[in-house]
Short mmCIF file of C-alpha atoms and ligand atoms in Angstrom, two decimals:
data_model
loop_
_atom_site.label_atom_id
_atom_site.label_comp_id
_atom_site.label_asym_id
_atom_site.label_seq_id
_atom_site.Cartn_x
_atom_site.Cartn_y
_atom_site.Cartn_z
CA UNK A 14 -20.41 8.71 -13.23
CA UNK A 15 -17.32 7.55 -15.09
CA UNK A 16 -14.21 6.93 -12.99
CA UNK A 17 -10.58 6.62 -14.02
CA UNK A 18 -8.32 4.51 -11.79
CA UNK A 19 -4.57 5.06 -12.21
CA UNK A 20 -2.38 1.99 -11.66
CA UNK A 21 -2.19 -1.70 -12.52
CA UNK A 22 -1.75 -3.75 -9.35
CA UNK A 23 -3.96 -5.82 -7.04
CA UNK A 24 -4.89 -2.67 -5.13
CA UNK A 25 -6.26 -1.04 -8.27
CA UNK A 26 -8.12 -4.21 -9.24
CA UNK A 27 -9.71 -4.23 -5.77
CA UNK A 28 -10.76 -0.58 -6.21
CA UNK A 29 -12.21 -1.37 -9.65
CA UNK A 30 -14.23 -4.26 -8.27
CA UNK A 31 -15.64 -2.01 -5.56
CA UNK A 32 -16.58 0.63 -8.13
CA UNK A 33 -18.20 -1.93 -10.40
CA UNK A 34 -20.63 -2.75 -7.58
CA UNK A 35 -21.54 0.95 -7.15
CA UNK A 36 -24.91 1.93 -8.68
CA UNK A 37 -23.67 5.52 -9.22
CA UNK A 38 -20.83 4.35 -11.49
CA UNK A 39 -21.64 3.68 -15.13
CA UNK A 40 -18.11 3.16 -16.48
CA UNK A 41 -14.80 2.26 -14.88
CA UNK A 42 -11.60 3.12 -16.77
CA UNK A 43 -8.10 2.00 -15.81
CA UNK A 44 -4.76 3.50 -16.83
CA UNK A 45 -2.75 1.57 -17.77
CA UNK A 46 -4.68 -1.21 -16.04
CA UNK A 47 -4.16 -4.75 -17.27
CA UNK A 48 -6.10 -7.32 -19.21
CA UNK A 49 -7.25 -9.05 -16.02
CA UNK A 50 -9.11 -5.88 -15.00
CA UNK A 51 -11.25 -6.17 -18.12
CA UNK A 52 -12.75 -9.31 -16.58
CA UNK A 53 -14.45 -6.82 -14.24
CA UNK A 54 -15.44 -4.63 -17.17
CA UNK A 55 -12.75 -1.97 -16.76
CA UNK A 56 -11.83 -0.15 -19.96
CA UNK A 57 -8.01 -0.04 -20.07
CA UNK A 58 -5.87 2.72 -21.60
CA UNK A 59 -2.28 1.69 -22.35
CA UNK A 60 -0.72 4.98 -21.20
CA UNK A 61 2.08 5.42 -18.66
CA UNK A 62 1.18 6.68 -15.18
CA UNK A 63 3.85 9.36 -15.64
CA UNK A 64 2.47 10.63 -18.96
CA UNK A 65 0.47 13.48 -17.42
CA UNK A 66 -0.68 14.98 -20.74
CA UNK A 67 -1.80 11.54 -21.93
CA UNK A 68 -3.75 11.04 -18.71
CA UNK A 69 -5.44 14.41 -19.07
CA UNK A 70 -6.36 13.63 -22.70
CA UNK A 71 -8.00 10.39 -21.51
CA UNK A 72 -9.95 12.29 -18.85
CA UNK A 73 -11.25 14.69 -21.50
CA UNK A 74 -11.96 12.10 -24.18
CA UNK A 75 -13.80 9.73 -21.85
CA UNK A 76 -15.64 12.48 -19.99
CA UNK A 77 -14.30 11.22 -16.65
CA UNK A 78 -16.13 12.41 -13.52
CA UNK A 79 -13.18 11.87 -11.16
CA UNK A 80 -9.76 10.21 -11.01
CA UNK A 81 -8.41 7.87 -8.30
CA UNK A 82 -4.62 7.61 -8.12
CA UNK A 83 -3.46 4.23 -6.75
CA UNK A 84 0.36 4.04 -6.74
CA UNK A 85 2.95 6.25 -5.06
CA UNK A 86 5.10 7.22 -8.07
CA UNK A 87 2.61 9.49 -9.85
CA UNK A 88 1.69 11.00 -6.47
CA UNK A 89 5.31 11.86 -5.77
CA UNK A 90 5.62 13.36 -9.26
CA UNK A 91 2.63 15.66 -8.71
CA UNK A 92 -0.08 14.10 -10.88
CA UNK A 93 -2.85 15.18 -8.50
CA UNK A 94 -1.78 18.87 -8.60
CA UNK A 95 -1.44 18.72 -12.40
CA UNK A 96 -5.01 17.41 -12.76
CA UNK A 97 -6.50 19.73 -10.14
CA UNK A 98 -5.02 22.73 -11.93
CA UNK A 99 -7.10 21.61 -14.90
CA UNK A 100 -10.24 21.39 -12.74
CA UNK A 101 -10.29 17.59 -12.66
CA UNK A 102 -11.65 16.04 -9.44
CA UNK A 103 -9.04 13.75 -7.88
CA UNK A 104 -8.94 11.26 -5.02
CA UNK A 105 -5.32 11.63 -3.88
CA UNK A 106 -3.12 13.95 -1.84
CA UNK A 107 -1.16 16.83 -3.33
CA UNK A 108 2.52 16.36 -4.15
CA UNK A 109 3.40 18.31 -1.01
CA UNK A 110 1.36 16.00 1.22
CA UNK A 111 2.63 12.90 -0.58
CA UNK A 112 6.10 13.72 0.78
CA UNK A 113 4.90 11.98 3.95
CA UNK A 114 5.63 8.85 1.94
CA UNK A 115 8.08 9.93 -0.77
CA UNK A 116 10.67 11.16 1.73
CA UNK A 117 11.27 9.29 4.97
CA UNK A 118 13.22 12.33 6.21
CA UNK A 119 10.32 14.67 5.46
CA UNK A 120 7.99 12.38 7.35
CA UNK A 121 10.36 12.10 10.34
CA UNK A 122 10.65 15.89 10.53
CA UNK A 123 6.86 16.16 10.31
CA UNK A 124 6.42 13.70 13.18
CA UNK A 125 9.02 15.45 15.29
CA UNK A 126 7.38 18.85 14.74
CA UNK A 127 3.91 17.60 15.66
CA UNK A 128 5.05 15.37 18.51
CA UNK A 129 3.93 12.10 16.93
CA UNK A 130 5.58 9.02 18.49
CA UNK A 131 8.15 7.36 16.21
CA UNK A 132 11.71 6.00 16.40
CA UNK A 133 14.60 8.38 16.98
CA UNK A 134 16.84 8.61 13.90
CA UNK A 135 20.04 9.87 12.27
CA UNK A 136 20.38 11.05 8.67
CA UNK A 137 23.35 9.48 6.84
CA UNK A 138 24.88 9.88 3.37
CA UNK A 139 27.86 7.53 3.30
CA UNK A 140 29.04 4.19 4.62
CA UNK A 141 31.37 5.99 7.01
CA UNK A 142 28.60 8.20 8.42
CA UNK A 143 26.37 5.15 8.80
CA UNK A 144 28.97 3.32 10.87
CA UNK A 145 29.61 6.38 13.06
CA UNK A 146 25.86 6.88 13.63
CA UNK A 147 25.48 3.17 14.45
CA UNK A 148 27.19 3.93 17.79
CA UNK A 149 23.92 5.65 18.83
CA UNK A 150 21.94 2.39 18.42
CA UNK A 151 21.89 -1.24 19.43
CA UNK A 152 21.35 -4.17 17.07
CA UNK A 153 19.15 -4.86 15.21
CA UNK A 154 19.92 -1.75 13.15
CA UNK A 155 17.13 -0.30 11.03
CA UNK A 156 18.51 1.30 7.88
CA UNK A 157 16.14 2.94 5.34
CA UNK A 158 16.68 4.77 2.11
CA UNK A 159 15.00 8.18 2.05
CA UNK A 160 13.10 7.90 -1.24
CA UNK A 161 10.58 5.53 -2.81
CA UNK A 162 11.81 1.94 -3.17
CA UNK A 163 8.67 -0.17 -3.74
CA UNK A 164 8.77 -1.49 -0.17
CA UNK A 165 12.32 -2.79 -0.61
CA UNK A 166 14.39 0.08 0.80
CA UNK A 167 14.33 -1.03 4.44
CA UNK A 168 17.10 -3.18 5.92
CA UNK A 169 16.85 -4.76 9.36
CA UNK A 170 20.46 -5.66 10.16
CA UNK A 171 21.32 -8.05 12.96
CA UNK A 172 25.01 -7.08 13.09
CA UNK A 173 27.28 -4.15 12.26
CA UNK A 174 28.72 -6.23 9.44
CA UNK A 175 25.24 -6.57 7.86
CA UNK A 176 24.69 -2.85 8.29
CA UNK A 177 27.95 -2.11 6.53
CA UNK A 178 26.94 -4.38 3.65
CA UNK A 179 23.57 -2.65 3.38
CA UNK A 180 25.11 0.81 3.37
CA UNK A 181 27.58 -0.26 0.66
CA UNK A 182 24.64 -1.49 -1.45
CA UNK A 183 22.90 1.86 -1.04
CA UNK A 184 25.74 4.41 -1.15
CA UNK A 185 28.39 2.70 -3.28
CA UNK A 186 26.51 0.27 -5.53
CA UNK A 187 23.64 2.82 -5.86
CA UNK A 188 21.03 0.07 -5.76
CA UNK A 189 18.19 2.58 -5.34
CA UNK A 190 19.68 5.33 -7.55
CA UNK A 191 18.62 8.82 -6.37
CA UNK A 192 16.13 7.37 -3.87
CA UNK A 193 19.17 6.16 -1.91
CA UNK A 194 21.34 9.31 -1.91
CA UNK A 195 20.33 9.84 1.70
CA UNK A 196 19.26 7.24 4.25
CA UNK A 197 18.12 6.97 7.84
CA UNK A 198 19.37 4.89 10.65
CA UNK A 199 16.67 4.48 13.28
CA UNK A 200 15.83 2.87 16.56
CA UNK A 201 14.42 -0.66 16.27
CA UNK A 202 10.90 -1.07 17.65
CA UNK A 203 9.86 -4.38 19.09
CA UNK A 204 6.16 -5.23 18.94
CA UNK A 205 3.38 -6.17 16.57
CA UNK A 206 2.44 -4.32 13.43
CA UNK A 207 -0.82 -3.09 12.07
CA UNK A 208 -1.97 -0.89 9.22
CA UNK A 209 -4.39 1.88 10.14
CA UNK A 210 -5.89 3.55 7.10
CA UNK A 211 -8.10 6.60 7.21
CA UNK A 212 -10.22 8.37 4.63
CA UNK A 213 -9.61 12.07 4.85
CA UNK A 214 -10.46 15.39 3.24
CA UNK A 215 -7.38 16.90 4.90
CA UNK A 216 -9.48 18.40 7.64
CA UNK A 217 -11.03 15.44 9.39
CA UNK A 218 -11.00 11.69 8.92
CA UNK A 219 -12.99 8.46 9.09
CA UNK A 220 -11.08 5.38 10.16
CA UNK A 221 -11.21 2.23 8.05
CA UNK A 222 -11.11 -1.38 9.32
CA UNK A 223 -7.71 -2.33 10.74
CA UNK A 224 -5.65 -4.80 8.82
CA UNK A 225 -2.37 -6.62 9.04
CA UNK A 226 0.05 -7.02 6.17
CA UNK A 227 2.70 -9.78 5.99
CA UNK A 228 5.76 -8.08 4.54
CA UNK A 229 8.33 -10.87 4.57
CA UNK A 230 8.50 -13.28 1.66
CA UNK A 231 8.42 -16.52 3.63
CA UNK A 232 6.45 -18.22 6.39
CA UNK A 233 7.22 -17.23 10.00
CA UNK A 234 8.29 -13.76 8.82
CA UNK A 235 11.49 -14.99 7.26
CA UNK A 236 13.14 -13.91 4.02
CA UNK A 237 13.40 -10.45 2.48
CA UNK A 238 10.86 -7.64 2.81
CA UNK A 239 8.39 -7.47 -0.07
CA UNK A 240 5.53 -5.18 -1.09
CA UNK A 241 3.31 -7.50 1.00
CA UNK A 242 2.57 -11.23 0.72
CA UNK A 243 -0.91 -11.21 2.20
CA UNK A 244 -3.21 -9.43 4.62
CA UNK A 245 -6.19 -9.98 6.86
CA UNK A 246 -8.76 -7.74 8.49
CA UNK A 247 -10.50 -6.38 10.36
CA UNK A 248 -8.36 -6.80 13.48
CA UNK A 249 -10.08 -6.66 16.85
CA UNK A 250 -8.06 -4.27 18.94
CA UNK A 251 -8.43 -3.01 22.50
CA UNK A 252 -10.59 0.17 22.32
CA UNK A 253 -8.19 1.88 24.76
CA UNK A 254 -5.34 1.35 22.29
CA UNK A 255 -7.47 2.75 19.48
CA UNK A 256 -8.23 5.81 21.58
CA UNK A 257 -4.53 6.28 22.21
CA UNK A 258 -3.71 5.97 18.49
CA UNK A 259 -6.43 8.49 17.71
CA UNK A 260 -5.25 11.15 20.15
CA UNK A 261 -1.49 10.61 19.93
CA UNK A 262 -1.18 9.91 16.22
CA UNK A 263 -4.19 10.42 13.94
CA UNK A 264 -5.45 13.73 15.39
CA UNK A 265 -1.94 15.16 15.48
CA UNK A 266 -1.30 14.06 11.90
CA UNK A 267 -4.43 15.94 10.81
CA UNK A 268 -3.35 19.03 12.73
CA UNK A 269 0.05 18.81 11.05
CA UNK A 270 -1.48 18.58 7.55
CA UNK A 271 -3.60 21.65 8.25
CA UNK A 272 -0.78 23.63 9.84
CA UNK A 273 1.47 22.95 6.87
CA UNK A 274 -1.38 23.74 4.46
CA UNK A 275 -1.08 20.36 2.75
CA UNK A 276 -4.07 19.46 0.57
CA UNK A 277 -5.09 15.88 1.30
CA UNK A 278 -8.13 14.19 -0.23
CA UNK A 279 -7.87 10.43 -0.18
CA UNK A 280 -6.51 7.58 1.90
CA UNK A 281 -3.76 8.07 4.44
CA UNK A 282 -2.03 4.91 5.55
CA UNK A 283 -0.38 4.85 8.94
CA UNK A 284 1.91 1.87 9.51
CA UNK A 285 2.18 1.25 13.25
CA UNK A 286 4.28 -0.84 15.58
CA UNK A 287 2.50 -1.50 18.86
CA UNK A 288 5.29 -1.63 21.44
CA UNK A 289 5.27 -2.05 25.21
CA UNK A 290 5.70 1.71 25.48
CA UNK A 291 2.74 2.37 23.17
CA UNK A 292 2.09 2.79 19.45
CA UNK A 293 4.89 4.13 17.21
CA UNK A 294 4.58 5.24 13.60
CA UNK A 295 6.80 3.14 11.36
CA UNK A 296 5.77 4.86 8.14
CA UNK A 297 3.13 6.88 6.37
CA UNK A 298 1.88 5.99 2.91
CA UNK A 299 -0.02 8.61 0.96
CA UNK A 300 -2.41 6.08 -0.61
CA UNK A 301 -4.24 2.82 -0.08
CA UNK A 302 -1.94 -0.04 0.87
CA UNK A 303 -1.43 -3.04 -1.35
CA UNK A 304 -2.67 -5.60 -0.13
CA UNK A 305 -4.60 -3.61 2.52
CA UNK A 306 -7.00 -2.18 -0.11
CA UNK A 307 -7.92 -5.74 -1.06
CA UNK A 308 -9.13 -6.24 2.54
CA UNK A 309 -10.88 -2.91 3.03
CA UNK A 310 -12.73 -2.53 -0.27
CA UNK A 311 -15.19 -5.45 0.25
CA UNK A 312 -16.00 -4.27 3.79
CA UNK A 313 -17.75 -0.98 3.05
CA UNK A 314 -21.44 -1.04 3.90
CA UNK A 315 -22.43 1.38 1.17
CA UNK A 316 -21.13 2.36 -2.22
CA UNK A 317 -17.55 3.31 -2.96
CA UNK A 318 -18.47 5.31 -6.06
CA UNK A 319 -20.23 7.90 -3.93
CA UNK A 320 -17.67 7.80 -1.08
CA UNK A 321 -14.76 8.53 -3.45
CA UNK A 322 -16.78 11.22 -5.24
CA UNK A 323 -17.39 13.06 -1.96
CA UNK A 324 -13.71 12.83 -1.04
CA UNK A 325 -12.66 14.19 -4.45
CA UNK A 326 -14.79 17.26 -3.71
CA UNK A 327 -13.25 17.72 -0.26
CA UNK A 328 -16.29 16.42 1.62
CA UNK A 329 -15.79 13.75 4.28
CA UNK A 330 -18.48 11.06 3.85
CA UNK A 331 -19.88 9.07 6.74
CA UNK A 332 -18.96 5.42 6.36
CA UNK A 333 -19.92 2.17 8.04
CA UNK A 334 -18.57 -1.33 7.62
CA UNK A 335 -19.99 -4.80 7.15
CA UNK A 336 -19.49 -7.33 9.97
CA UNK A 337 -17.35 -9.59 7.75
CA UNK A 338 -13.73 -10.69 7.57
CA UNK A 339 -11.48 -10.66 4.51
CA UNK A 340 -8.21 -12.44 3.75
CA UNK A 341 -5.84 -11.85 0.85
CA UNK A 342 -3.18 -14.39 -0.06
CA UNK A 343 -0.63 -13.16 -2.58
CA UNK A 344 0.76 -15.61 -5.13
CA UNK A 345 4.12 -14.33 -6.35
CA UNK A 346 6.41 -15.16 -9.24
CA UNK A 347 9.60 -17.18 -9.01
CA UNK A 348 12.50 -14.98 -7.85
CA UNK A 349 10.27 -12.24 -6.40
CA UNK A 350 11.28 -9.74 -5.01
CA UNK A 351 14.77 -9.78 -6.59
CA UNK A 352 13.97 -10.33 -10.28
CA UNK A 353 10.56 -11.95 -10.80
CA UNK A 354 10.32 -14.39 -13.67
CA UNK A 355 7.88 -13.19 -16.32
CA UNK A 356 6.11 -15.07 -19.08
CA UNK A 357 5.53 -18.30 -17.12
CA UNK A 358 2.18 -19.85 -18.10
CA UNK A 359 -0.36 -19.92 -15.25
CA UNK A 360 -2.19 -23.23 -15.00
CA UNK A 361 -5.52 -24.05 -13.39
CA UNK A 362 -8.63 -21.90 -13.61
CA UNK A 363 -7.86 -18.25 -13.15
CA UNK A 364 -11.52 -17.40 -13.80
CA UNK A 365 -12.75 -19.49 -10.89
CA UNK A 366 -14.80 -17.53 -8.38
CA UNK A 367 -17.48 -18.15 -5.76
CA UNK A 368 -19.77 -15.85 -3.78
CA UNK A 369 -17.05 -15.66 -1.12
CA UNK A 370 -13.78 -15.90 -3.06
CA UNK A 371 -12.14 -14.57 -6.22
CA UNK A 372 -8.83 -13.64 -7.81
CA UNK A 373 -7.50 -10.14 -8.31
CA UNK A 374 -4.82 -9.57 -10.93
CA UNK A 375 -1.63 -7.80 -9.92
CA UNK A 376 0.93 -9.18 -12.36
CA UNK A 377 -0.68 -11.16 -15.16
CA UNK A 378 -0.80 -10.82 -18.94
CA UNK A 379 -2.11 -12.91 -21.83
CA UNK A 380 0.51 -14.22 -24.26
CA UNK A 381 -0.04 -14.58 -28.02
CA UNK A 382 -1.63 -17.99 -27.53
CA UNK A 383 -4.10 -16.37 -25.12
CA UNK A 384 -2.61 -18.15 -22.11
CA UNK A 385 -2.46 -16.16 -18.88
CA UNK A 386 1.18 -15.65 -17.86
CA UNK A 387 3.15 -14.10 -15.00
CA UNK A 388 4.04 -10.48 -15.66
CA UNK A 389 5.32 -9.03 -12.41
CA UNK A 390 6.36 -9.89 -8.86
CA UNK A 391 3.03 -10.27 -7.15
CA UNK A 392 0.97 -12.10 -9.76
CA UNK A 393 -2.43 -12.97 -8.31
CA UNK A 394 -4.28 -12.23 -5.08
CA UNK A 395 -6.62 -14.92 -3.79
CA UNK A 396 -9.35 -13.17 -1.81
CA UNK A 397 -11.60 -14.93 0.70
CA UNK A 398 -14.53 -13.46 2.57
CA UNK A 399 -16.27 -14.98 5.58
CA UNK A 400 -18.19 -14.23 8.72
CA UNK A 401 -15.12 -15.18 10.75
CA UNK A 402 -11.42 -14.76 10.06
CA UNK A 403 -11.03 -18.54 9.98
CA UNK A 404 -13.67 -18.83 7.28
CA UNK A 405 -12.19 -15.93 5.26
CA UNK A 406 -8.73 -17.53 5.36
CA UNK A 407 -10.08 -20.94 4.46
CA UNK A 408 -11.92 -19.41 1.46
CA UNK A 409 -8.81 -17.51 0.33
CA UNK A 410 -6.58 -20.60 0.50
CA UNK A 411 -9.21 -22.73 -1.30
CA UNK A 412 -9.35 -20.08 -4.03
CA UNK A 413 -5.54 -19.96 -4.27
CA UNK A 414 -5.50 -23.67 -5.19
CA UNK A 415 -7.19 -22.84 -8.50
CA UNK A 416 -4.01 -21.42 -9.97
CA UNK A 417 -0.43 -22.66 -10.01
CA UNK A 418 2.71 -22.42 -12.06
CA UNK A 419 6.33 -23.49 -11.93
CA UNK A 420 8.22 -21.56 -9.28
CA UNK A 421 5.22 -19.79 -7.74
CA UNK A 422 5.68 -18.48 -4.19
CA UNK A 423 2.93 -18.37 -1.57
CA UNK A 424 2.98 -18.02 2.21
CA UNK A 425 1.00 -20.70 4.03
CA UNK A 426 0.69 -18.78 7.30
CA UNK A 427 -1.26 -15.65 6.38
CA UNK A 428 -3.42 -14.62 9.34
CA UNK A 429 -2.12 -17.46 11.52
CA UNK A 430 -1.00 -15.15 14.32
CA UNK A 431 -4.38 -13.43 14.38
CA UNK A 432 -6.21 -16.74 14.63
P1 LIG B 25 8.54 0.43 6.00
O1 LIG B 25 8.73 0.35 4.52
O2 LIG B 25 9.09 1.68 6.62
O3 LIG B 25 7.14 0.09 6.42
O4 LIG B 25 9.38 -0.79 6.61
C1 LIG B 25 9.20 -2.11 6.19
C2 LIG B 25 9.12 -3.03 7.38
O5 LIG B 25 10.34 -2.98 8.12
C3 LIG B 25 8.05 -2.64 8.38
O6 LIG B 25 6.81 -3.15 8.02
C4 LIG B 25 8.59 -3.28 9.64
O7 LIG B 25 8.31 -4.65 9.69
C5 LIG B 25 10.08 -3.11 9.50
N1 LIG B 25 10.50 -1.87 10.20
C6 LIG B 25 10.62 -0.64 9.69
N2 LIG B 25 11.04 0.22 10.61
C7 LIG B 25 11.20 -0.47 11.76
C8 LIG B 25 11.62 -0.13 13.09
N3 LIG B 25 11.98 1.11 13.41
N4 LIG B 25 11.65 -1.10 14.01
C9 LIG B 25 11.30 -2.38 13.68
N5 LIG B 25 10.92 -2.77 12.46
C10 LIG B 25 10.85 -1.82 11.51
N1 LIG B 26 1.27 -2.94 2.23
C1 LIG B 26 2.25 -1.96 2.30
C2 LIG B 26 2.19 -0.91 1.30
O1 LIG B 26 1.25 -0.77 0.55
O2 LIG B 26 3.15 -0.14 1.23
#
């Protein structure tokens, strides 16, 4: 089979690596992909993820068996429906189902209707409304823009003054453009976070290994929220808690999808806060997480090519997982997440890899002298695999040492809490 992967980040590189190891896959294509993916033999097509006609032409020309959509933007714009109408097999939810991610208000209403535990909330559209609604909450205030914001549209404000500043940024400075026309103010949840991803055909699901992302830029969970600075998995969690998550959250989410007639074939990501009162949904993502995919992909005991193919046809495959641990340490550009510095030459040996560690490319490019350079916020992912979490982390950090550049940012405490 020939597969087309849409996207160009570390998540898509992780998916490509998994497909490359699948005996059923003869060719892996990426759109637009990036030069670093070619190191794993992906054939890249420099076409925008929003150029639907261009994507369809590529599917036809390359005789693609099925398409995997990685990032949220084309999902929110309806790429999966567009392709399915042309009889292309797709691993991704419909545009309707992707609203679970593309609109925080849609997802809150969904959770309320199906009695899924989450924070209470108010919908606000101005600074004034935000400050009035704030009377319903205690600090810290959680303020979120409704639309897609690349993981940067959530403010945790310690004081009313900070909340006011955030709401001015959103409603008056229009930092998030249309994505920030409406926002939510919601109850703060105290606890620990985990990412629960499931593979689903919209009818039933298979759970994937649990992982933990590290969203803040700096060590000890300080600094601004980012797309994710590293992850580890699988987490060992009390089976009673897992049972509770299954009955109170995952099963009800499935029932909701069916009741609303939402076509879902792909990965559903449930971001959870485990509080003293039980698990609460913080967010849904209608796709693999980045960097969670980097953790999950190497853990399948089987072949991804076949698993994704079944999902694209609406069949739920049986899956099992290897008894291994994986760690991903993100190396980010100077000034990420505000305005990452591009074009900085990466030193060291970006091609270094061992049987238990390697790099994935999420923001690299080659310049005209053929030097690898930074070309995005999250630049490289150092992946480590081991039979214990300690070993996986040690392998990931050893790998990370093989590349460096001026101004690079890296957290030194990925997985520390789990250890
Ligand atoms: P989100 O993009 O919705 O996942 O939010 C980004 C991060 O903000 C989450 O990973 C949490 O760390 C934090 N967060 C979001 N909502 C809440 C909440 N209601 N209570 C506490 N922390 C939250
Ligand atoms: N790791 C969080 C996300 O993919 O949104």
